[in-house]
Coordinates of C-alpha atoms and ligand atoms in Angstrom, one line a residue:
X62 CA -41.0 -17.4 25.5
X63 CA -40.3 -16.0 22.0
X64 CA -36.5 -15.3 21.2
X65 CA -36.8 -11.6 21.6
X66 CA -37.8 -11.6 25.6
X67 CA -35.4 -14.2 25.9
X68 CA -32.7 -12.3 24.2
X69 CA -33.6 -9.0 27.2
X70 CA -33.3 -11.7 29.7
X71 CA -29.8 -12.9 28.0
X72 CA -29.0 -8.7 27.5
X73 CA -29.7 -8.2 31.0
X74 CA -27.5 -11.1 32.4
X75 CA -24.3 -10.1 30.2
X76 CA -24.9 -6.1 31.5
X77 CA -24.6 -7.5 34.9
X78 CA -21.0 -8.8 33.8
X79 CA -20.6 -5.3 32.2
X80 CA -21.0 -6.6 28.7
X81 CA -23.3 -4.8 26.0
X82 CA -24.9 -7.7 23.6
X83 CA -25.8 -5.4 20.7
X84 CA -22.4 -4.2 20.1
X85 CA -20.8 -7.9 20.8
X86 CA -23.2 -9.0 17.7
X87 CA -22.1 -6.2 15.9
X88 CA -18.7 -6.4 16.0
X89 CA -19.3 -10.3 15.6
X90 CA -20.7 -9.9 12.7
X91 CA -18.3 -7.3 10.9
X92 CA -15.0 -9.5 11.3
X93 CA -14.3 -11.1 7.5
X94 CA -14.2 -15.1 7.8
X95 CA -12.5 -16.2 4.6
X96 CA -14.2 -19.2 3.4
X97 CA -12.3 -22.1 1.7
X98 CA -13.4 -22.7 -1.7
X99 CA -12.9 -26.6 -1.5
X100 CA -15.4 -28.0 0.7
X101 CA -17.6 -27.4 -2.4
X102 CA -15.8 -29.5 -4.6
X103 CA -13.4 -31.5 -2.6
X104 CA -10.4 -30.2 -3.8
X105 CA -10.4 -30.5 -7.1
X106 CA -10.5 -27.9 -8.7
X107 CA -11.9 -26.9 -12.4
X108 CA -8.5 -26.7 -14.4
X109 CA -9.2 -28.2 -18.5
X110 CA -6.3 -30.9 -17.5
X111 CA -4.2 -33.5 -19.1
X112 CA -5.3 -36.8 -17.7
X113 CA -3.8 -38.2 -14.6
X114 CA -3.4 -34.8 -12.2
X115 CA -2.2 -36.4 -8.8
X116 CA -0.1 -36.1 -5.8
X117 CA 0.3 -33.5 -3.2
X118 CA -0.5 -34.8 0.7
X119 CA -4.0 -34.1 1.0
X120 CA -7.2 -35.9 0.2
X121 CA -10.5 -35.5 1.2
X122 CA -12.5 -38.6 2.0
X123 CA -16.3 -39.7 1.1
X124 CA -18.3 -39.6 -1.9
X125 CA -21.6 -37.9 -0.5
X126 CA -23.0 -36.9 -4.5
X127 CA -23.3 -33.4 -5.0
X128 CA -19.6 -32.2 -5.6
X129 CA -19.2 -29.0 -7.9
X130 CA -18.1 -30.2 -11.3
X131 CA -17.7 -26.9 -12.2
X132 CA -16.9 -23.0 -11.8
X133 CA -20.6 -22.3 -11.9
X134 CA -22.1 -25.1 -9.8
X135 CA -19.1 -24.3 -7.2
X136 CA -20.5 -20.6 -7.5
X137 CA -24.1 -21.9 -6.9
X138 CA -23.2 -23.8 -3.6
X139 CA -20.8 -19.9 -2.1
X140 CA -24.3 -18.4 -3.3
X141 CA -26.7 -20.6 -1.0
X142 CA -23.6 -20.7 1.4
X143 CA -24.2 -16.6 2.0
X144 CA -27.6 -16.8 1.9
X145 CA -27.9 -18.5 4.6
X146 CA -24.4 -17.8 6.7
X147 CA -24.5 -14.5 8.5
X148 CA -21.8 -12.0 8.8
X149 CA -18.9 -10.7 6.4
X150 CA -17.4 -13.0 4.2
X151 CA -14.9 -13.4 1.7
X152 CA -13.6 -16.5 -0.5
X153 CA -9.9 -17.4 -0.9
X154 CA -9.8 -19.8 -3.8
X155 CA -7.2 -21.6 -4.9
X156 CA -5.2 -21.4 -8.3
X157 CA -6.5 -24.8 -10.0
X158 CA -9.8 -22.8 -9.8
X159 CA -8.4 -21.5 -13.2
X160 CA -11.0 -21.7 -16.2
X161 CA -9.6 -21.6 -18.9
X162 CA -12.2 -23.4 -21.4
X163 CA -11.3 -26.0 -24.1
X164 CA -7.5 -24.7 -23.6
X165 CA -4.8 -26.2 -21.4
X166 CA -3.0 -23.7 -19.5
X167 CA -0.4 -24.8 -17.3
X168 CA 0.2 -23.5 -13.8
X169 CA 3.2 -21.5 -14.8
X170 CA 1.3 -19.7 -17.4
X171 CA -2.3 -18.9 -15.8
X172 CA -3.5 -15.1 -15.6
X173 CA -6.1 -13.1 -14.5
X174 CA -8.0 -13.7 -17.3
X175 CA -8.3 -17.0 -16.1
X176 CA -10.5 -16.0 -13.3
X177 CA -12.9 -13.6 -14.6
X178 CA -15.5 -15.5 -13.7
X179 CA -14.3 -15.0 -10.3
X180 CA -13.9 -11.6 -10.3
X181 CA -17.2 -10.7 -11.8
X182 CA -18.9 -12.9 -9.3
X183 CA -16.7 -11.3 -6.6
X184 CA -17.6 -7.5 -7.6
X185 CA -21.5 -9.1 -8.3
X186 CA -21.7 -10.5 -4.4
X187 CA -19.3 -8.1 -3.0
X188 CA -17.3 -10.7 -1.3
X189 CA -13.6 -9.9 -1.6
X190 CA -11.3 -12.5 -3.3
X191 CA -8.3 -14.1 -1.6
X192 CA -5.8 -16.5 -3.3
X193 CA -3.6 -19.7 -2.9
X194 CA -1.5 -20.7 -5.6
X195 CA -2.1 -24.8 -6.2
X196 CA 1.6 -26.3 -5.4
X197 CA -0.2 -30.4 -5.4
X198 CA -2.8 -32.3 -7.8
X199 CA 0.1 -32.0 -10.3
X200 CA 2.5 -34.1 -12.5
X201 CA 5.7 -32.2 -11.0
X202 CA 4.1 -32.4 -7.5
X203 CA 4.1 -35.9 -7.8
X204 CA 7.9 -36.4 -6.3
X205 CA 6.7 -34.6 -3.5
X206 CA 8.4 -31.6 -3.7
X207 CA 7.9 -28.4 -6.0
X208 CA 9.3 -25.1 -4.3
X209 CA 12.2 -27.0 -2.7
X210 CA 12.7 -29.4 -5.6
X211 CA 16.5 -30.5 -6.3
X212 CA 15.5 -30.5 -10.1
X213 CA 16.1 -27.1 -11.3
X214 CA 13.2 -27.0 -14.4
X215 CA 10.9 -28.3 -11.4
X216 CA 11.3 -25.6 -9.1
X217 CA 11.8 -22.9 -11.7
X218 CA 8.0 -24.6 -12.6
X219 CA 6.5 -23.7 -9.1
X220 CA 8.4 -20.2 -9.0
X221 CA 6.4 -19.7 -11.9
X222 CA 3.7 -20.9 -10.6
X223 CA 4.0 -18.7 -7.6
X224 CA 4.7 -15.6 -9.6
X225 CA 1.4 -16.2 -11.4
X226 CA -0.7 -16.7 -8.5
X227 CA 0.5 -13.1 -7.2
X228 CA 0.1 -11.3 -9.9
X229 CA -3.7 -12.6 -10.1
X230 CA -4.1 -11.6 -6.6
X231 CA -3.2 -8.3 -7.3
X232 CA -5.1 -8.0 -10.2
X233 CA -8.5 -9.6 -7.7
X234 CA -7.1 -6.5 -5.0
X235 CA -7.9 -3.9 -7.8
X236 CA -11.0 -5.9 -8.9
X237 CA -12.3 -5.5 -5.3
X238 CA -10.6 -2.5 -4.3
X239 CA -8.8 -3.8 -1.0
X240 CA -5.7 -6.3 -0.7
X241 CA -6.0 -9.9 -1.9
X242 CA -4.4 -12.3 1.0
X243 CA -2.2 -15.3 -0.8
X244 CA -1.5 -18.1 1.2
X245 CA 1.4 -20.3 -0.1
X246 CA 0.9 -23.5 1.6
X247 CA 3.6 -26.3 -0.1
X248 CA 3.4 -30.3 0.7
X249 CA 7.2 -30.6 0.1
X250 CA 8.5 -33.5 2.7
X251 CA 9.4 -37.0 2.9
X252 CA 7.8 -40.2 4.3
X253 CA 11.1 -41.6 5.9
X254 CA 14.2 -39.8 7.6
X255 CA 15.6 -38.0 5.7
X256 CA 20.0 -38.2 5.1
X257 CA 19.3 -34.3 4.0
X258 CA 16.8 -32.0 5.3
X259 CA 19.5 -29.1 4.5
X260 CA 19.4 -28.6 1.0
X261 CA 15.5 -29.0 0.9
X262 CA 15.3 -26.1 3.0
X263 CA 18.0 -24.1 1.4
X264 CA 16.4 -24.5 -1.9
X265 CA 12.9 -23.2 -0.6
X266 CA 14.5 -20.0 0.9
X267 CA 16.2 -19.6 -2.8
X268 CA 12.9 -20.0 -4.7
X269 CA 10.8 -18.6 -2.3
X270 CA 13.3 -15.6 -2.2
X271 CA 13.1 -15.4 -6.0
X272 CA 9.2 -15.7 -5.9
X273 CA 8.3 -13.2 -3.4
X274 CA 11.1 -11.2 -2.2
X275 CA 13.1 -10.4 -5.2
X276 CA 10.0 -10.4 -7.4
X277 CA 9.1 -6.7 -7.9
X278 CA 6.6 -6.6 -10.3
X279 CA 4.1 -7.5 -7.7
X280 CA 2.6 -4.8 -5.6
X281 CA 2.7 -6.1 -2.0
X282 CA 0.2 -3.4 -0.6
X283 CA -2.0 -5.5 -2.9
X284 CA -1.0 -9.1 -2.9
X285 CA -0.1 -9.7 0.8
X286 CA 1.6 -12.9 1.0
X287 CA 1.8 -15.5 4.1
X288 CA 3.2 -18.4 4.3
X289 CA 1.7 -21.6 6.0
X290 CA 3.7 -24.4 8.2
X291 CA 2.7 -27.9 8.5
X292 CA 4.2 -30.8 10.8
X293 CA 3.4 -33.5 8.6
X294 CA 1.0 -35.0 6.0
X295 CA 0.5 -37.4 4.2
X296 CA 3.6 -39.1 2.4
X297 CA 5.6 -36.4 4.7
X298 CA 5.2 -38.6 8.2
X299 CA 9.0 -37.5 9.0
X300 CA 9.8 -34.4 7.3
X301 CA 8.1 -31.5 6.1
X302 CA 10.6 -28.6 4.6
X303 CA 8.3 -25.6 6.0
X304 CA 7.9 -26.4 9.5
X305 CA 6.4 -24.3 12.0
X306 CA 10.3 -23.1 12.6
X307 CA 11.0 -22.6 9.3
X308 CA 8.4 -20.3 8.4
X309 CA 7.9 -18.4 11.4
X310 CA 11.5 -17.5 10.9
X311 CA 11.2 -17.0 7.6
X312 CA 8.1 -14.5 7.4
X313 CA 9.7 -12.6 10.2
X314 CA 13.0 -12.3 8.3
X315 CA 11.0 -11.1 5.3
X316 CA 8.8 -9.1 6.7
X317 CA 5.9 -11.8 5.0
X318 CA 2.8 -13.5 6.8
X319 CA 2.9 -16.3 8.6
X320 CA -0.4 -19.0 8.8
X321 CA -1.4 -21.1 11.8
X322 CA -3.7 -23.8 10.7
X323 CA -5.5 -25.3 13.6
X324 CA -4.6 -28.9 12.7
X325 CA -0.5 -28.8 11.7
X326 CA 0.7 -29.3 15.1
X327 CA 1.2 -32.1 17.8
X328 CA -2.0 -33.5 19.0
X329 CA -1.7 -32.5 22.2
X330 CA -0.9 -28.5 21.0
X331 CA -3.1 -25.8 19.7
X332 CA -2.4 -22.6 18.5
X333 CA -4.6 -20.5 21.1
X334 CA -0.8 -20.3 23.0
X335 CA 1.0 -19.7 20.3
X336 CA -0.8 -16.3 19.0
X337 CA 0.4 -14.5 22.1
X338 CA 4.0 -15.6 21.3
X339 CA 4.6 -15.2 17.6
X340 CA 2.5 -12.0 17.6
X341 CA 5.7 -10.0 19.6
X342 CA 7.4 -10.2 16.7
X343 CA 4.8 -10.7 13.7
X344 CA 2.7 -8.1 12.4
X345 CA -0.2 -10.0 11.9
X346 CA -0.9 -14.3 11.5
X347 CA -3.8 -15.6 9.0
X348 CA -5.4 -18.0 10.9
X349 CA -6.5 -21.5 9.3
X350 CA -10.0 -22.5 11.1
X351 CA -9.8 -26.3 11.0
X352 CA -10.7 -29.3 13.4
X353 CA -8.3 -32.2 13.7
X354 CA -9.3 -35.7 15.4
X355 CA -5.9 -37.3 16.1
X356 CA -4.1 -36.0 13.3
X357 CA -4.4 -33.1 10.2
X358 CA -8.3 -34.6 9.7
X359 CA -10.0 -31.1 8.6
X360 CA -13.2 -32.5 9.7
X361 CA -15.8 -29.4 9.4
X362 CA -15.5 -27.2 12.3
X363 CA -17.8 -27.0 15.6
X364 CA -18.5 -24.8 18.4
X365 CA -16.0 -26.8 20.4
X366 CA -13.8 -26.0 23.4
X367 CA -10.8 -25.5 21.0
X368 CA -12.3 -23.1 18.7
X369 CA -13.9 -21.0 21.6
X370 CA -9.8 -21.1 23.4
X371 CA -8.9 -19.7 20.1
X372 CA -11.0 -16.8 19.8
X373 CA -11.1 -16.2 23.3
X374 CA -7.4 -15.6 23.5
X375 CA -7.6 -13.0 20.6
X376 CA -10.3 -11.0 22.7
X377 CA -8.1 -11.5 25.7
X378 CA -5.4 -9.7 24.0
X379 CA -7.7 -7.2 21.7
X380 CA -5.8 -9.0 18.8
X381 CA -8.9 -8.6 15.9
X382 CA -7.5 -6.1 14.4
X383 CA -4.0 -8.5 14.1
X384 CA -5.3 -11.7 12.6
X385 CA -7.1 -12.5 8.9
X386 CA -9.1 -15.5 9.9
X387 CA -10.2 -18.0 7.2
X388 CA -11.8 -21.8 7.0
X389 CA -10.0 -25.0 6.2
X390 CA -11.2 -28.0 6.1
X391 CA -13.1 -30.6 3.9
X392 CA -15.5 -33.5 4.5
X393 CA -16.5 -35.1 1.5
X394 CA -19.0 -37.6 3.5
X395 CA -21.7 -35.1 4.0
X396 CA -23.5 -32.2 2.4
X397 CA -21.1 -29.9 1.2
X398 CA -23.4 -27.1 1.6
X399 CA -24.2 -28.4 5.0
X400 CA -20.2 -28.7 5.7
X401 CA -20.1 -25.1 4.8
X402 CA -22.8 -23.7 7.3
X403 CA -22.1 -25.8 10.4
X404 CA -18.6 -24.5 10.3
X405 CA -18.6 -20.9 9.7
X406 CA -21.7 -20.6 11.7
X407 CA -19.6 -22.3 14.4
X408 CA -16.9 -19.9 13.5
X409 CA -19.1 -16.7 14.0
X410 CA -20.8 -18.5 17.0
X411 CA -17.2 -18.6 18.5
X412 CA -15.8 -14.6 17.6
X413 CA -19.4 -14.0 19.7
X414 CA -18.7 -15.9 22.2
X415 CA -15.0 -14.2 22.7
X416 CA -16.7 -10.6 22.5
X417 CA -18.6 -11.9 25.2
X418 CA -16.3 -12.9 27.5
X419 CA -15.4 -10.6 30.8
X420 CA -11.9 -10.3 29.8
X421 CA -11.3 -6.7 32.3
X422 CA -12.4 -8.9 35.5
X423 CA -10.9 -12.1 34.5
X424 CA -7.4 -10.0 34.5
X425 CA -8.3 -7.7 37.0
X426 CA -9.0 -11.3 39.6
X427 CA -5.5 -12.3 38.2
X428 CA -3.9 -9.0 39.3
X429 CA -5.1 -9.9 42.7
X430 CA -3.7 -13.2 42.9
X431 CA -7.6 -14.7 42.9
X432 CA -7.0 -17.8 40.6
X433 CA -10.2 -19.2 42.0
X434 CA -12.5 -16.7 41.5
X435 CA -10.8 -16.3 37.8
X436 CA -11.6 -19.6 37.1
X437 CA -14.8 -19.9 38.6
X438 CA -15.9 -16.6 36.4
X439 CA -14.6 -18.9 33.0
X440 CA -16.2 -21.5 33.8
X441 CA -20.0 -19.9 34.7
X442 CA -19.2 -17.6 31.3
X443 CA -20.3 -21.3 29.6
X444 CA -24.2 -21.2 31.1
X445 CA -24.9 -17.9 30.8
X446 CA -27.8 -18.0 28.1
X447 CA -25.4 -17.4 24.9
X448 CA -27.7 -19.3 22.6
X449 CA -30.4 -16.5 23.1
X450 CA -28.1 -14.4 22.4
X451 CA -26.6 -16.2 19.0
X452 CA -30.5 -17.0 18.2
X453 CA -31.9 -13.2 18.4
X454 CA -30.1 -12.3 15.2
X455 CA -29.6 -16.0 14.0
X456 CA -33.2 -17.5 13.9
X457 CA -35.0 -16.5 10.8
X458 CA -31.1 -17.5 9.1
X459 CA -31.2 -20.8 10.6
X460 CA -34.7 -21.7 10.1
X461 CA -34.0 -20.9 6.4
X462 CA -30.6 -22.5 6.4
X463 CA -32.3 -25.7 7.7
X464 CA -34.8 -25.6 4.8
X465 CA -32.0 -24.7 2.1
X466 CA -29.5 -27.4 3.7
X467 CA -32.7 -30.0 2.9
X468 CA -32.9 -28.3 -1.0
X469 CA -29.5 -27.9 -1.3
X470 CA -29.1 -32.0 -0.4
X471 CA -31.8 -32.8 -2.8
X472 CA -30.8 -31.0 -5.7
X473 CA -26.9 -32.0 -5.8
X474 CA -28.2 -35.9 -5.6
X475 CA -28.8 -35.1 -8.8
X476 CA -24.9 -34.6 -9.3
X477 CA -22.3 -37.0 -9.6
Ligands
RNT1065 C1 -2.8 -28.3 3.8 C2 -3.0 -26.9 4.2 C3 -3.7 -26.0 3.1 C4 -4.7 -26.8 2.3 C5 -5.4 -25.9 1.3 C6 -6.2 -26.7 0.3 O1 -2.4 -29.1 4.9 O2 -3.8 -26.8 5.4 O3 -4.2 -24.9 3.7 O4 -5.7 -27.4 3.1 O5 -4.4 -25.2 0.6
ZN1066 ZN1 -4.5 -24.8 6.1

């Protein structure tokens, strides 16, 4: 059976249910994913350094060859990455993307200029920029705190810092024409308890305050900020000064963004129950795709139950329109261009999926107090013949992302 009379036998099933395919793959495909710019490169970034840039809580493992050495191989690998990965995207890239040729520019002191590259290659592709300032891979990261920093001249650094990092994204929202999202993500914590978790805290509302609140040379319409919690990482086992609490009270008291990353929880929570909650009071959460095994692990993201919860639960509550959804994670052990595919394929495999599901009768069985038949329906949803439906627009990409995958891994062998 070719895919296109298995897609009318797929079409037909979902119209039973009361779904329409075409506009499910439609809508799929219209929703921005915001890929991460460091599974190309893992993490590194392209800045003209000092020797001996460290520190900062996260690490990606493996040495599969073919890393991006540079702005223009990294470029290379988004190219082949939208070639063969359908649907809108954009790229958020993070501030130690910076090239600034033979020169040394410290973080407090880069500008758009720096990232003209990234702008022409932005307005080139049309695929809108987002930004994270770099706040690790640093000398004064390398206490393990920047923002929230009891040395003055070290947190007046990262305000900086964070100051420049806005006013680039502004300048990338009027490259594009349309907002630039900054998320400011910090790995300020400690490895043991603790005697003073106050002051770290009171200092990041100061500079944070200073950064982005008081800061009014910064057009917020264009550089719309969020902020991102974390329970721990590495070297911050105990204590990490923007917890989930912190922030989400934060961004609400500041009328800022607030990011739910997938792995910065518990193990045994996920953020498909949390949307529901924090978006009573929140205008809208960016979403950090990710996939943790046992801890913060960003291994590259799958079709997995998780992912489809996720999505699910933002169809559930018509929510699209309230979340900016973006990738994070990094496996250096594999083809980086691989990495890329399997994950925001899975990603776009999973916003199908949710516009697929039969949210009216799921509700309408819970009005009635019929649990079973509202659980029955959920789980038949997972054999109805989804993959014909994924395939019918997906095949020709797929056949060609399996074939660019297989040049991709050749060529960056070359690379080490
Ligand atoms: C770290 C955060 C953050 C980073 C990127 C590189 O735990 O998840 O989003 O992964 O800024
Ligand atoms: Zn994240």
């Amino acid at each position: 059976m070719s895919s296109d009379q298995a897609y009318k036998l797929a079409k037909n099933d979902y119209a039973e249910l009361g779904l329409d395919t075409d506009s499910a793959i439609k809508a799929a495909l219209k929703i921005p994913i915001s890929l991460h710019c460091w599974q190309a490169d893992d993490v590194g970034g392209f800045e003209t350094k000092e020797a001996g840039l460290a520190g900062g809580g996260i690490m990606a493992t493996g040495n599969y060859p073919g890393r991006a050495r540079t702005g223009d191989e990294a470029r290379q690998d988004y190219d082949k990455v939208l070639e063969i990965v359908p649907g809108k995207l954009r790229l958020n890239i993070h501030a130690c993307y910076a090239e600034t040729g033979t020169k040394v520019v410290d973080r407090d002191r880069i500008a758009p200029e720096h990232f003209a590259n990234w702008m022409a290659w932005s307005r080139k592709r049309r695929v809108a920029l987002d930004f994270n300032p770099t706040f690790f891979a640093h000398p004064k990261a390398n206490a393990g705190f920047t923002l929230s920093s009891t040395d003055p001249a070290t947190r007046k650094f990262w305000v900086k810092h964070c100051i420049a990092s806005r006013k680039i994204a502004e300048a990338m929202a009027k490259n594009q024409g349309s907002p630039c999202l900054v998320n400011h993500w910090i790995p300020d914590g400690a490895k043991d308890f603790p005697a003073d978790r106050w002051t770290y805290r009171e200092l990041l509302t100061q500079s944070l305050d200073a950064a982005i609140v008081k800061e009014k040379s910064v057009n917020k319409k264009l550089c719309v900020d969020y902020v991102e919690s974390k329970l721990f990482g590495i070297g911050s086992e105990e204590f990490v000064v923007g917890s989930a609490e912190y922030y989400g009270s934060y961004a609400i008291s500041r009328g800022i963004g607030y990011t739910l990353d997938m792995g910065h929880w518990h193990p045994t929570e996920t953020i498909t129950d949390k949307i529901s909650a924090f978006l009573q009071f929140h205008k809208k959460l960016l979403l950090h795709v990710s996939r943790p095994i046992r801890w913060d692990s960003d291994h590259v993201v799958i079709f997995n139950d998780d992912l489809r919860a996720l999505f699910l639960e933002i169809a559930r509550g018509n929510a699209w329109d309230r979340v900016a959804i973006a990738t994070d994670y990094f496996d250096a052990s594999i083809n980086r261009i691989a990495a890329y595919a399997i994950g925001l394929r899975a990603t776009r495999k999973a916003i199908l999926y949710a516009l697929l599901d039969p949210s009216a009768q799921l509700k309408e069985l819970e009005a009635a107090g019929n649990n079973a038949a509202r659980l029955a329906l959920m789980d038949e949803m997972k054999t109805m013949p989804f993959g014909a439906v994924w395939d019918i627009k997906q095949v020709a990409q797929r056949k060609r992302s399996l074939a660019a995958t297989r040049h991709a891994h050749n060529e960056r062998r070359t690379r080490r």
